XYZ file of C-alpha atoms in Angstrom:
324
model
C -46.466 259.846 -22.795
C -44.275 259.517 -19.701
C -46.747 256.472 -18.657
C -49.954 255.448 -19.830
C -52.413 256.102 -17.125
C -54.850 253.798 -16.231
C -58.494 254.134 -14.961
C -60.101 251.156 -13.409
C -63.670 250.293 -12.910
C -64.316 247.805 -10.355
C -62.036 246.908 -7.297
C -62.785 243.101 -6.640
C -60.567 240.513 -5.478
C -58.754 240.320 -8.927
C -57.555 243.658 -8.335
C -56.252 243.430 -4.605
C -53.152 241.271 -5.711
C -53.230 240.360 -9.623
C -53.673 243.656 -11.516
C -53.903 246.626 -9.435
C -50.510 246.253 -8.218
C -49.446 245.169 -11.825
C -50.630 248.434 -13.313
C -48.925 250.436 -10.438
C -45.651 248.769 -10.793
C -45.216 247.999 -14.628
C -42.818 249.860 -16.304
C -44.338 252.583 -17.972
C -47.781 252.488 -16.776
C -49.800 254.338 -13.664
C -52.993 253.443 -11.819
C -54.179 257.040 -11.536
C -58.184 256.635 -10.998
C -60.539 253.838 -9.771
C -64.443 253.449 -9.988
C -66.950 251.262 -9.043
C -70.938 251.199 -8.845
C -70.177 251.461 -4.816
C -68.460 254.630 -4.032
C -67.614 253.470 -0.861
C -65.736 250.307 -2.314
C -63.661 252.435 -4.497
C -62.807 255.109 -1.498
C -61.564 252.229 0.428
C -59.367 250.732 -2.516
C -57.943 253.920 -3.269
C -57.050 254.637 0.372
C -55.147 251.332 0.948
C -53.579 251.127 -2.563
C -52.393 254.709 -3.099
C -54.515 255.578 -6.400
C -54.947 259.252 -6.256
C -58.184 259.901 -7.935
C -61.868 258.257 -6.963
C -64.887 259.158 -9.494
C -68.314 258.448 -8.302
C -69.331 258.351 -11.975
C -67.966 255.721 -14.270
C -68.477 257.911 -17.400
C -66.359 260.652 -15.568
C -63.615 258.666 -14.833
C -63.874 257.381 -18.531
C -64.168 260.676 -20.108
C -61.306 262.358 -17.734
C -58.670 263.918 -19.616
C -56.271 262.136 -17.158
C -57.098 258.576 -18.168
C -55.272 257.523 -21.047
C -56.572 253.800 -20.973
C -59.322 251.915 -18.902
C -58.900 248.746 -17.463
C -62.758 246.696 -16.797
C -62.265 244.452 -13.656
C -65.949 243.879 -13.345
C -68.064 240.586 -13.264
C -68.280 239.624 -17.363
C -71.803 240.400 -17.635
C -71.069 244.075 -17.546
C -68.155 244.031 -20.126
C -70.131 244.615 -22.856
C -71.969 247.708 -21.914
C -68.957 249.186 -20.303
C -66.667 248.519 -23.302
C -68.710 250.453 -25.217
C -68.678 253.052 -23.531
C -65.262 252.847 -23.190
C -65.118 252.494 -27.090
C -67.024 255.452 -27.318
C -64.883 257.841 -25.741
C -62.132 257.162 -28.290
C -59.802 255.356 -25.635
C -57.690 252.079 -25.615
C -59.161 248.831 -23.035
C -58.369 246.079 -21.291
C -61.179 243.785 -20.283
C -61.255 241.306 -17.442
C -61.565 237.662 -18.670
C -64.062 236.170 -19.901
C -64.304 238.630 -22.108
C -67.996 238.382 -22.428
C -70.962 236.586 -21.877
C -71.559 234.956 -25.144
C -69.541 235.165 -28.794
C -72.070 237.497 -30.072
C -70.889 240.069 -27.076
C -67.623 239.787 -27.907
C -68.123 240.555 -31.709
C -70.099 243.447 -30.735
C -67.056 244.658 -28.556
C -64.530 244.031 -31.476
C -66.318 245.849 -33.780
C -66.752 248.807 -31.745
C -63.000 249.063 -31.181
C -62.242 248.354 -34.705
C -64.309 251.054 -35.785
C -62.057 253.866 -33.804
C -58.871 252.157 -34.793
C -58.338 251.445 -30.950
C -57.015 248.315 -29.210
C -58.926 246.247 -27.001
C -57.043 243.575 -24.786
C -57.835 240.846 -22.435
C -56.505 239.617 -19.253
C -55.188 236.378 -20.382
C -52.088 237.061 -18.601
C -50.846 233.498 -18.799
C -49.803 234.123 -22.515
C -47.255 236.703 -20.802
C -45.861 234.737 -18.047
C -42.278 233.086 -18.574
C -43.418 229.527 -17.584
C -45.910 229.281 -20.286
C -43.559 231.153 -22.822
C -41.140 227.961 -21.949
C -43.706 225.411 -23.046
C -44.295 227.243 -26.128
C -40.263 227.288 -26.564
C -40.357 223.411 -26.038
C -43.003 223.152 -28.546
C -41.785 225.541 -31.231
C -38.573 223.912 -31.012
C -40.360 220.515 -31.821
C -38.940 218.714 -28.630
C -41.866 216.108 -28.449
C -42.683 216.101 -32.059
C -46.067 216.714 -33.806
C -48.499 217.112 -30.753
C -51.275 214.556 -31.090
C -53.163 214.803 -28.045
C -53.792 217.162 -25.060
C -55.308 216.267 -21.642
C -56.190 218.968 -18.936
C -58.028 217.636 -15.540
C -58.599 220.243 -13.015
C -60.668 219.150 -9.610
C -61.325 221.432 -6.683
C -63.477 220.647 -3.713
C -66.492 223.359 -2.783
C -65.116 226.498 -1.027
C -66.491 227.470 2.338
C -68.035 230.321 0.725
C -69.716 227.934 -1.584
C -70.915 225.641 1.434
C -72.095 228.520 3.243
C -74.201 229.435 -0.035
C -72.815 232.932 -0.253
C -73.060 235.203 -3.022
C -70.383 234.732 -5.987
C -70.362 236.045 -9.124
C -68.874 232.842 -10.497
C -71.271 230.881 -9.318
C -74.758 232.890 -10.453
C -76.005 231.781 -14.022
C -76.667 235.166 -15.023
C -73.091 236.520 -14.498
C -71.196 232.968 -15.016
C -73.478 230.245 -16.704
C -70.679 227.572 -16.389
C -69.856 228.427 -12.761
C -66.410 228.273 -12.412
C -65.462 226.687 -15.734
C -66.361 230.287 -17.041
C -63.489 231.657 -14.606
C -60.872 229.406 -14.581
C -61.066 226.827 -17.782
C -61.031 230.028 -19.745
C -57.680 230.813 -18.786
C -56.785 227.234 -19.744
C -58.504 226.842 -23.177
C -57.305 230.166 -24.117
C -53.670 229.156 -22.990
C -53.820 225.868 -25.014
C -54.755 228.016 -27.806
C -51.402 230.064 -27.433
C -49.209 227.254 -27.438
C -50.937 225.076 -30.005
C -53.315 227.374 -32.397
C -56.877 227.391 -33.176
C -59.553 225.108 -31.662
C -61.354 224.584 -34.766
C -64.219 222.032 -33.128
C -65.378 221.281 -29.633
C -68.329 219.769 -27.767
C -69.250 218.465 -24.172
C -71.420 217.976 -21.231
C -71.986 220.095 -18.132
C -74.238 219.707 -15.479
C -74.675 220.657 -11.796
C -73.765 217.834 -9.319
C -73.805 219.445 -5.859
C -76.927 221.537 -5.964
C -75.188 224.644 -3.958
C -75.493 226.985 -6.669
C -77.623 227.969 -9.883
C -74.396 227.343 -12.246
C -72.437 224.397 -13.603
C -70.143 222.607 -11.247
C -68.730 220.268 -13.563
C -67.817 219.941 -17.228
C -66.343 217.282 -19.329
C -65.319 218.003 -22.987
C -63.188 217.232 -26.033
C -62.143 219.605 -28.977
C -60.148 219.869 -32.034
C -57.072 221.848 -32.768
C -56.834 223.100 -36.471
C -53.308 221.197 -36.844
C -55.476 218.309 -36.149
C -54.305 217.505 -32.753
C -57.139 216.465 -30.337
C -58.075 217.405 -26.612
C -60.095 216.522 -23.554
C -60.955 217.923 -20.438
C -62.727 217.547 -17.244
C -63.363 220.489 -14.644
C -65.138 219.210 -11.452
C -65.716 222.010 -8.258
C -67.187 219.563 -6.152
C -64.091 216.856 -5.415
C -62.313 215.618 -2.388
C -59.050 217.253 -3.130
C -57.442 219.774 -5.561
C -55.683 218.394 -8.573
C -54.474 220.441 -12.025
C -52.693 218.472 -14.493
C -51.889 219.034 -18.105
C -50.515 216.693 -20.472
C -49.700 217.633 -24.181
C -48.532 214.161 -25.941
C -46.463 214.133 -29.109
C -44.904 211.945 -30.862
C -41.757 211.681 -29.515
C -42.605 212.581 -26.115
C -44.695 214.597 -23.657
C -44.984 218.053 -21.681
C -46.664 218.239 -18.258
C -47.487 221.241 -16.258
C -50.200 222.549 -13.808
C -52.420 225.356 -15.208
C -52.757 227.209 -11.982
C -49.902 225.647 -9.478
C -46.708 226.703 -9.337
C -45.024 223.192 -10.199
C -42.141 222.258 -12.315
C -42.826 222.113 -16.038
C -41.512 218.734 -17.358
C -40.456 217.853 -20.978
C -39.981 214.076 -21.845
C -38.404 213.002 -24.980
C -37.870 209.295 -24.891
C -35.880 208.444 -22.037
C -34.657 211.987 -21.333
C -36.704 213.982 -18.628
C -35.840 218.082 -18.372
C -38.014 219.271 -15.227
C -37.653 223.258 -14.932
C -38.944 225.413 -11.934
C -39.927 228.658 -13.001
C -41.677 231.020 -10.202
C -44.535 233.034 -11.292
C -44.045 237.056 -11.198
C -45.437 239.364 -8.530
C -47.656 240.559 -9.132
C -48.780 237.999 -11.304
C -49.977 240.388 -14.423
C -47.036 242.551 -14.625
C -45.650 241.029 -17.720
C -49.114 241.420 -19.275
C -49.408 245.170 -18.423
C -46.045 245.747 -19.665
C -46.628 244.142 -23.152
C -49.589 246.654 -23.362
C -47.557 249.681 -22.680
C -45.299 248.225 -25.683
C -48.276 247.505 -27.644
C -49.683 251.063 -27.062
C -46.175 253.040 -27.802
C -46.489 251.331 -31.283
C -44.153 248.249 -30.112
C -44.810 244.590 -30.728
C -48.552 243.158 -30.814
C -49.753 242.356 -27.306
C -50.125 238.494 -27.233
C -53.743 238.573 -25.936
C -56.168 240.945 -27.852
C -60.103 240.171 -28.351
C -59.640 238.659 -31.216
C -58.127 235.964 -29.643
C -60.078 235.997 -26.595
C -63.435 235.839 -28.421
C -62.356 232.717 -29.873
C -62.073 231.280 -26.304
C -65.639 232.526 -26.015
C -66.875 230.354 -28.587
C -65.017 227.385 -27.707
C -66.664 227.833 -24.413
C -70.006 228.193 -25.808
C -69.791 225.317 -27.998
C -68.808 223.028 -24.646
C -71.567 224.508 -22.435
C -74.180 223.472 -25.243
C -74.424 220.160 -23.608
C -75.282 221.731 -20.514
C -78.338 220.677 -18.281
Protein backbone atom coordinates (compact mmCIF):
# COMPACT_ATOMS: atom_id res chain seq x y z
CA UNK A 1 0.00 0.00 0.00
CA UNK A 2 1.26 3.47 -0.85
CA UNK A 3 -0.28 4.70 2.42
CA UNK A 4 -2.23 3.17 5.27
CA UNK A 5 -5.70 4.65 4.85
CA UNK A 6 -7.25 5.41 8.23
CA UNK A 7 -10.89 5.88 9.08
CA UNK A 8 -11.53 7.80 12.30
CA UNK A 9 -14.51 7.28 14.61
CA UNK A 10 -15.15 10.32 16.78
CA UNK A 11 -13.96 13.88 16.28
CA UNK A 12 -13.56 15.37 19.74
CA UNK A 13 -10.87 17.65 21.14
CA UNK A 14 -8.03 15.09 20.96
CA UNK A 15 -8.47 14.83 17.17
CA UNK A 16 -8.20 18.55 16.49
CA UNK A 17 -4.47 19.05 17.10
CA UNK A 18 -2.94 15.91 18.63
CA UNK A 19 -4.11 12.95 16.57
CA UNK A 20 -6.10 13.86 13.46
CA UNK A 21 -3.31 15.96 11.90
CA UNK A 22 -0.81 13.23 12.82
CA UNK A 23 -2.76 10.64 10.83
CA UNK A 24 -2.77 13.11 7.94
CA UNK A 25 0.89 14.17 8.07
CA UNK A 26 2.76 11.02 9.11
CA UNK A 27 4.81 9.30 6.42
CA UNK A 28 2.86 6.47 4.87
CA UNK A 29 -0.42 7.51 6.50
CA UNK A 30 -3.61 9.11 5.19
CA UNK A 31 -6.77 10.10 7.06
CA UNK A 32 -9.44 9.31 4.47
CA UNK A 33 -12.70 9.12 6.41
CA UNK A 34 -14.43 10.26 9.58
CA UNK A 35 -17.64 9.19 11.30
CA UNK A 36 -19.40 10.27 14.45
CA UNK A 37 -22.66 9.52 16.20
CA UNK A 38 -23.47 13.16 15.33
CA UNK A 39 -23.26 13.48 11.54
CA UNK A 40 -23.03 17.27 11.75
CA UNK A 41 -19.89 17.02 13.90
CA UNK A 42 -18.22 14.66 11.40
CA UNK A 43 -19.14 16.91 8.49
CA UNK A 44 -17.75 19.97 10.26
CA UNK A 45 -14.51 18.17 11.12
CA UNK A 46 -14.07 16.88 7.56
CA UNK A 47 -14.63 20.34 6.12
CA UNK A 48 -12.12 22.01 8.42
CA UNK A 49 -9.46 19.28 8.12
CA UNK A 50 -9.89 18.33 4.47
CA UNK A 51 -10.92 14.74 5.18
CA UNK A 52 -12.36 13.45 1.89
CA UNK A 53 -15.12 11.12 3.13
CA UNK A 54 -17.79 11.40 5.83
CA UNK A 55 -19.87 8.43 6.93
CA UNK A 56 -23.27 8.78 8.56
CA UNK A 57 -23.07 5.19 9.79
CA UNK A 58 -20.06 4.00 11.81
CA UNK A 59 -20.38 0.44 10.50
CA UNK A 60 -20.20 1.72 6.92
CA UNK A 61 -16.85 3.38 7.70
CA UNK A 62 -15.53 0.22 9.34
CA UNK A 63 -16.58 -1.94 6.37
CA UNK A 64 -15.47 0.47 3.64
CA UNK A 65 -12.92 -1.01 1.19
CA UNK A 66 -11.35 2.47 1.10
CA UNK A 67 -10.40 2.17 4.81
CA UNK A 68 -7.43 -0.06 5.72
CA UNK A 69 -7.35 0.57 9.49
CA UNK A 70 -9.57 2.28 12.06
CA UNK A 71 -8.76 4.82 14.77
CA UNK A 72 -11.30 5.00 17.63
CA UNK A 73 -11.26 8.47 19.19
CA UNK A 74 -14.34 8.27 21.41
CA UNK A 75 -14.70 8.25 25.23
CA UNK A 76 -13.61 4.98 26.88
CA UNK A 77 -17.10 3.64 27.61
CA UNK A 78 -17.54 2.97 23.86
CA UNK A 79 -14.11 1.47 23.13
CA UNK A 80 -15.07 -2.15 23.70
CA UNK A 81 -18.17 -2.05 21.51
CA UNK A 82 -16.46 -0.25 18.64
CA UNK A 83 -13.23 -2.26 18.80
CA UNK A 84 -15.14 -5.55 18.62
CA UNK A 85 -16.88 -4.29 15.48
CA UNK A 86 -13.51 -3.40 13.92
CA UNK A 87 -12.09 -6.83 14.81
CA UNK A 88 -15.13 -8.52 13.27
CA UNK A 89 -14.48 -6.55 10.06
CA UNK A 90 -10.91 -7.89 10.00
CA UNK A 91 -9.05 -4.59 10.23
CA UNK A 92 -6.21 -3.28 12.42
CA UNK A 93 -7.25 -0.73 15.00
CA UNK A 94 -5.88 2.01 17.22
CA UNK A 95 -7.98 2.99 20.22
CA UNK A 96 -7.56 6.11 22.33
CA UNK A 97 -6.50 5.78 25.94
CA UNK A 98 -7.44 4.65 28.46
CA UNK A 99 -7.99 1.42 26.56
CA UNK A 100 -11.35 0.58 28.16
CA UNK A 101 -13.38 0.98 31.33
CA UNK A 102 -11.87 -2.00 33.16
CA UNK A 103 -9.44 -4.91 32.77
CA UNK A 104 -12.16 -7.36 31.72
CA UNK A 105 -13.08 -5.16 28.76
CA UNK A 106 -9.39 -4.94 27.83
CA UNK A 107 -9.12 -8.74 27.86
CA UNK A 108 -12.13 -9.08 25.57
CA UNK A 109 -10.63 -6.63 23.10
CA UNK A 110 -7.26 -8.39 23.12
CA UNK A 111 -8.90 -11.78 22.56
CA UNK A 112 -10.99 -10.51 19.63
CA UNK A 113 -8.01 -9.14 17.74
CA UNK A 114 -5.77 -12.08 18.60
CA UNK A 115 -8.38 -14.48 17.21
CA UNK A 116 -8.17 -12.68 13.86
CA UNK A 117 -4.39 -12.24 13.94
CA UNK A 118 -4.80 -8.45 13.90
CA UNK A 119 -2.85 -5.74 15.74
CA UNK A 120 -4.60 -3.56 18.30
CA UNK A 121 -2.72 -0.38 19.22
CA UNK A 122 -3.47 2.11 22.01
CA UNK A 123 -2.65 5.83 21.86
CA UNK A 124 -0.08 5.95 24.65
CA UNK A 125 2.02 8.11 22.37
CA UNK A 126 4.48 9.18 25.08
CA UNK A 127 6.28 5.89 24.51
CA UNK A 128 7.22 7.23 21.06
CA UNK A 129 8.20 10.79 22.03
CA UNK A 130 11.92 11.66 21.74
CA UNK A 131 12.01 13.35 25.15
CA UNK A 132 10.95 10.18 26.94
CA UNK A 133 13.15 8.03 24.73
CA UNK A 134 16.01 10.10 26.18
CA UNK A 135 14.88 9.26 29.71
CA UNK A 136 14.78 5.58 28.75
CA UNK A 137 18.30 5.83 27.27
CA UNK A 138 19.63 7.22 30.56
CA UNK A 139 17.97 4.38 32.45
CA UNK A 140 19.18 1.72 30.01
CA UNK A 141 22.71 3.13 30.35
CA UNK A 142 22.35 2.85 34.15
CA UNK A 143 23.33 6.50 34.50
CA UNK A 144 21.73 6.64 37.96
CA UNK A 145 22.44 3.02 38.87
CA UNK A 146 19.71 0.67 40.06
CA UNK A 147 16.36 2.44 40.43
CA UNK A 148 15.11 2.53 44.01
CA UNK A 149 12.08 4.79 44.00
CA UNK A 150 9.78 6.78 41.68
CA UNK A 151 7.65 9.75 42.69
CA UNK A 152 5.07 11.56 40.59
CA UNK A 153 3.04 14.53 41.80
CA UNK A 154 0.41 16.19 39.61
CA UNK A 155 -1.61 19.16 40.87
CA UNK A 156 -4.07 21.16 38.76
CA UNK A 157 -6.75 23.76 39.56
CA UNK A 158 -10.34 23.04 38.67
CA UNK A 159 -11.04 24.22 35.12
CA UNK A 160 -13.59 26.94 34.33
CA UNK A 161 -15.64 24.24 32.63
CA UNK A 162 -15.71 22.17 35.80
CA UNK A 163 -16.47 25.17 37.99
CA UNK A 164 -19.43 25.87 35.70
CA UNK A 165 -20.48 22.20 36.04
CA UNK A 166 -20.54 21.72 32.29
CA UNK A 167 -20.75 18.16 30.87
CA UNK A 168 -17.39 16.46 30.36
CA UNK A 169 -16.69 12.75 29.81
CA UNK A 170 -13.63 13.02 32.09
CA UNK A 171 -15.80 13.92 35.09
CA UNK A 172 -18.72 11.53 34.64
CA UNK A 173 -18.51 8.27 36.60
CA UNK A 174 -19.96 6.17 33.77
CA UNK A 175 -17.23 7.19 31.31
CA UNK A 176 -14.33 7.94 33.68
CA UNK A 177 -14.87 6.52 37.19
CA UNK A 178 -11.50 7.93 38.24
CA UNK A 179 -12.17 11.33 36.68
CA UNK A 180 -9.10 13.13 35.36
CA UNK A 181 -7.00 10.37 36.91
CA UNK A 182 -8.32 8.05 34.17
CA UNK A 183 -7.45 10.55 31.46
CA UNK A 184 -4.09 11.86 32.67
CA UNK A 185 -2.60 9.41 35.16
CA UNK A 186 -3.10 6.62 32.64
CA UNK A 187 -0.51 8.33 30.40
CA UNK A 188 2.05 8.48 33.17
CA UNK A 189 1.50 5.03 34.66
CA UNK A 190 1.84 3.55 31.19
CA UNK A 191 5.02 5.53 30.52
CA UNK A 192 6.58 4.50 33.84
CA UNK A 193 6.03 0.85 32.92
CA UNK A 194 7.65 1.50 29.54
CA UNK A 195 10.64 3.06 31.29
CA UNK A 196 11.00 0.71 34.26
CA UNK A 197 9.06 -2.48 33.55
CA UNK A 198 5.77 -3.86 34.78
CA UNK A 199 4.09 -2.76 37.98
CA UNK A 200 3.14 -5.99 39.77
CA UNK A 201 1.29 -4.56 42.80
CA UNK A 202 -0.54 -1.29 43.46
CA UNK A 203 -3.06 0.19 45.85
CA UNK A 204 -4.39 3.61 46.68
CA UNK A 205 -7.07 5.92 47.96
CA UNK A 206 -9.40 8.03 45.85
CA UNK A 207 -12.07 10.52 46.78
CA UNK A 208 -14.10 13.51 45.62
CA UNK A 209 -13.01 16.59 47.57
CA UNK A 210 -14.67 19.42 45.63
CA UNK A 211 -18.14 18.08 44.87
CA UNK A 212 -18.10 19.70 41.43
CA UNK A 213 -18.83 16.46 39.58
CA UNK A 214 -19.56 12.82 40.22
CA UNK A 215 -16.17 11.28 39.46
CA UNK A 216 -13.08 11.15 41.65
CA UNK A 217 -10.96 14.33 41.81
CA UNK A 218 -8.11 13.29 44.15
CA UNK A 219 -6.03 10.11 44.18
CA UNK A 220 -3.01 8.92 46.15
CA UNK A 221 -1.23 5.63 45.43
CA UNK A 222 1.82 3.48 45.93
CA UNK A 223 3.09 0.57 43.85
CA UNK A 224 5.89 -1.91 43.28
CA UNK A 225 7.69 -2.64 40.03
CA UNK A 226 8.57 -6.23 39.19
CA UNK A 227 12.26 -5.29 39.42
CA UNK A 228 11.83 -4.33 43.08
CA UNK A 229 11.72 -0.54 42.72
CA UNK A 230 8.92 1.24 44.57
CA UNK A 231 6.72 4.08 43.41
CA UNK A 232 4.24 6.61 44.73
CA UNK A 233 1.98 9.21 43.20
CA UNK A 234 -0.60 11.85 43.98
CA UNK A 235 -3.00 13.47 41.57
CA UNK A 236 -5.22 16.31 42.71
CA UNK A 237 -7.47 18.29 40.40
CA UNK A 238 -8.61 20.96 42.83
CA UNK A 239 -5.38 22.76 43.70
CA UNK A 240 -4.42 26.43 43.58
CA UNK A 241 -1.74 26.02 40.90
CA UNK A 242 -0.23 23.59 38.42
CA UNK A 243 2.60 21.25 39.40
CA UNK A 244 3.83 18.24 37.47
CA UNK A 245 7.05 16.61 38.69
CA UNK A 246 8.40 13.08 38.20
CA UNK A 247 11.55 11.94 40.02
CA UNK A 248 13.26 8.61 39.42
CA UNK A 249 15.73 7.99 42.26
CA UNK A 250 18.62 5.58 41.79
CA UNK A 251 21.55 4.32 43.79
CA UNK A 252 23.91 6.84 42.12
CA UNK A 253 21.65 9.75 41.14
CA UNK A 254 18.25 10.87 39.96
CA UNK A 255 16.29 11.77 36.83
CA UNK A 256 13.72 14.55 37.00
CA UNK A 257 11.16 15.58 34.37
CA UNK A 258 7.56 16.62 33.79
CA UNK A 259 5.00 14.23 32.40
CA UNK A 260 3.03 16.91 30.53
CA UNK A 261 4.93 20.21 30.60
CA UNK A 262 7.65 21.16 28.09
CA UNK A 263 10.52 21.63 30.54
CA UNK A 264 14.13 20.35 30.45
CA UNK A 265 14.94 16.77 31.39
CA UNK A 266 17.51 16.55 34.19
CA UNK A 267 19.88 13.69 35.00
CA UNK A 268 22.03 14.05 38.11
CA UNK A 269 24.87 11.68 38.90
CA UNK A 270 26.80 12.70 41.98
CA UNK A 271 27.73 16.37 41.52
CA UNK A 272 27.22 16.26 37.74
CA UNK A 273 23.93 17.59 36.38
CA UNK A 274 22.93 17.16 32.74
CA UNK A 275 19.96 19.22 31.55
CA UNK A 276 18.46 18.58 28.12
CA UNK A 277 15.50 20.26 26.46
CA UNK A 278 13.75 18.19 23.80
CA UNK A 279 10.67 19.84 22.34
CA UNK A 280 7.62 17.77 21.55
CA UNK A 281 6.81 17.35 17.85
CA UNK A 282 3.80 18.95 16.24
CA UNK A 283 1.44 17.20 15.92
CA UNK A 284 2.39 15.39 19.08
CA UNK A 285 1.19 11.94 17.97
CA UNK A 286 3.14 11.87 14.70
CA UNK A 287 5.87 9.48 15.92
CA UNK A 288 3.18 7.21 17.35
CA UNK A 289 1.35 7.10 14.00
CA UNK A 290 4.55 6.54 12.00
CA UNK A 291 5.45 3.64 14.31
CA UNK A 292 2.05 2.06 13.61
CA UNK A 293 2.62 2.41 9.86
CA UNK A 294 6.01 0.69 10.15
CA UNK A 295 4.46 -2.09 12.25
CA UNK A 296 1.64 -2.64 9.73
CA UNK A 297 4.19 -2.84 6.92
CA UNK A 298 6.10 -5.60 8.69
CA UNK A 299 8.63 -3.38 10.46
CA UNK A 300 9.55 -3.23 14.15
CA UNK A 301 6.77 -3.77 16.71
CA UNK A 302 4.92 -0.71 17.92
CA UNK A 303 5.81 0.25 21.52
CA UNK A 304 2.16 0.67 22.60
CA UNK A 305 0.03 -2.39 21.96
CA UNK A 306 -3.10 -3.57 23.73
CA UNK A 307 -1.15 -6.07 25.82
CA UNK A 308 0.80 -3.29 27.52
CA UNK A 309 -2.15 -0.90 27.69
CA UNK A 310 -4.20 -3.54 29.51
CA UNK A 311 -1.50 -3.67 32.20
CA UNK A 312 -2.04 0.04 32.78
CA UNK A 313 -5.79 -0.50 33.12
CA UNK A 314 -5.12 -3.17 35.76
CA UNK A 315 -2.85 -0.88 37.76
CA UNK A 316 -5.45 1.89 37.64
CA UNK A 317 -8.18 -0.50 38.75
CA UNK A 318 -6.06 -1.64 41.70
CA UNK A 319 -5.42 1.96 42.73
CA UNK A 320 -9.08 2.95 42.44
CA UNK A 321 -10.31 0.06 44.58
CA UNK A 322 -9.86 2.46 47.49
CA UNK A 323 -12.35 4.92 45.95
CA UNK A 324 -15.16 6.22 48.11
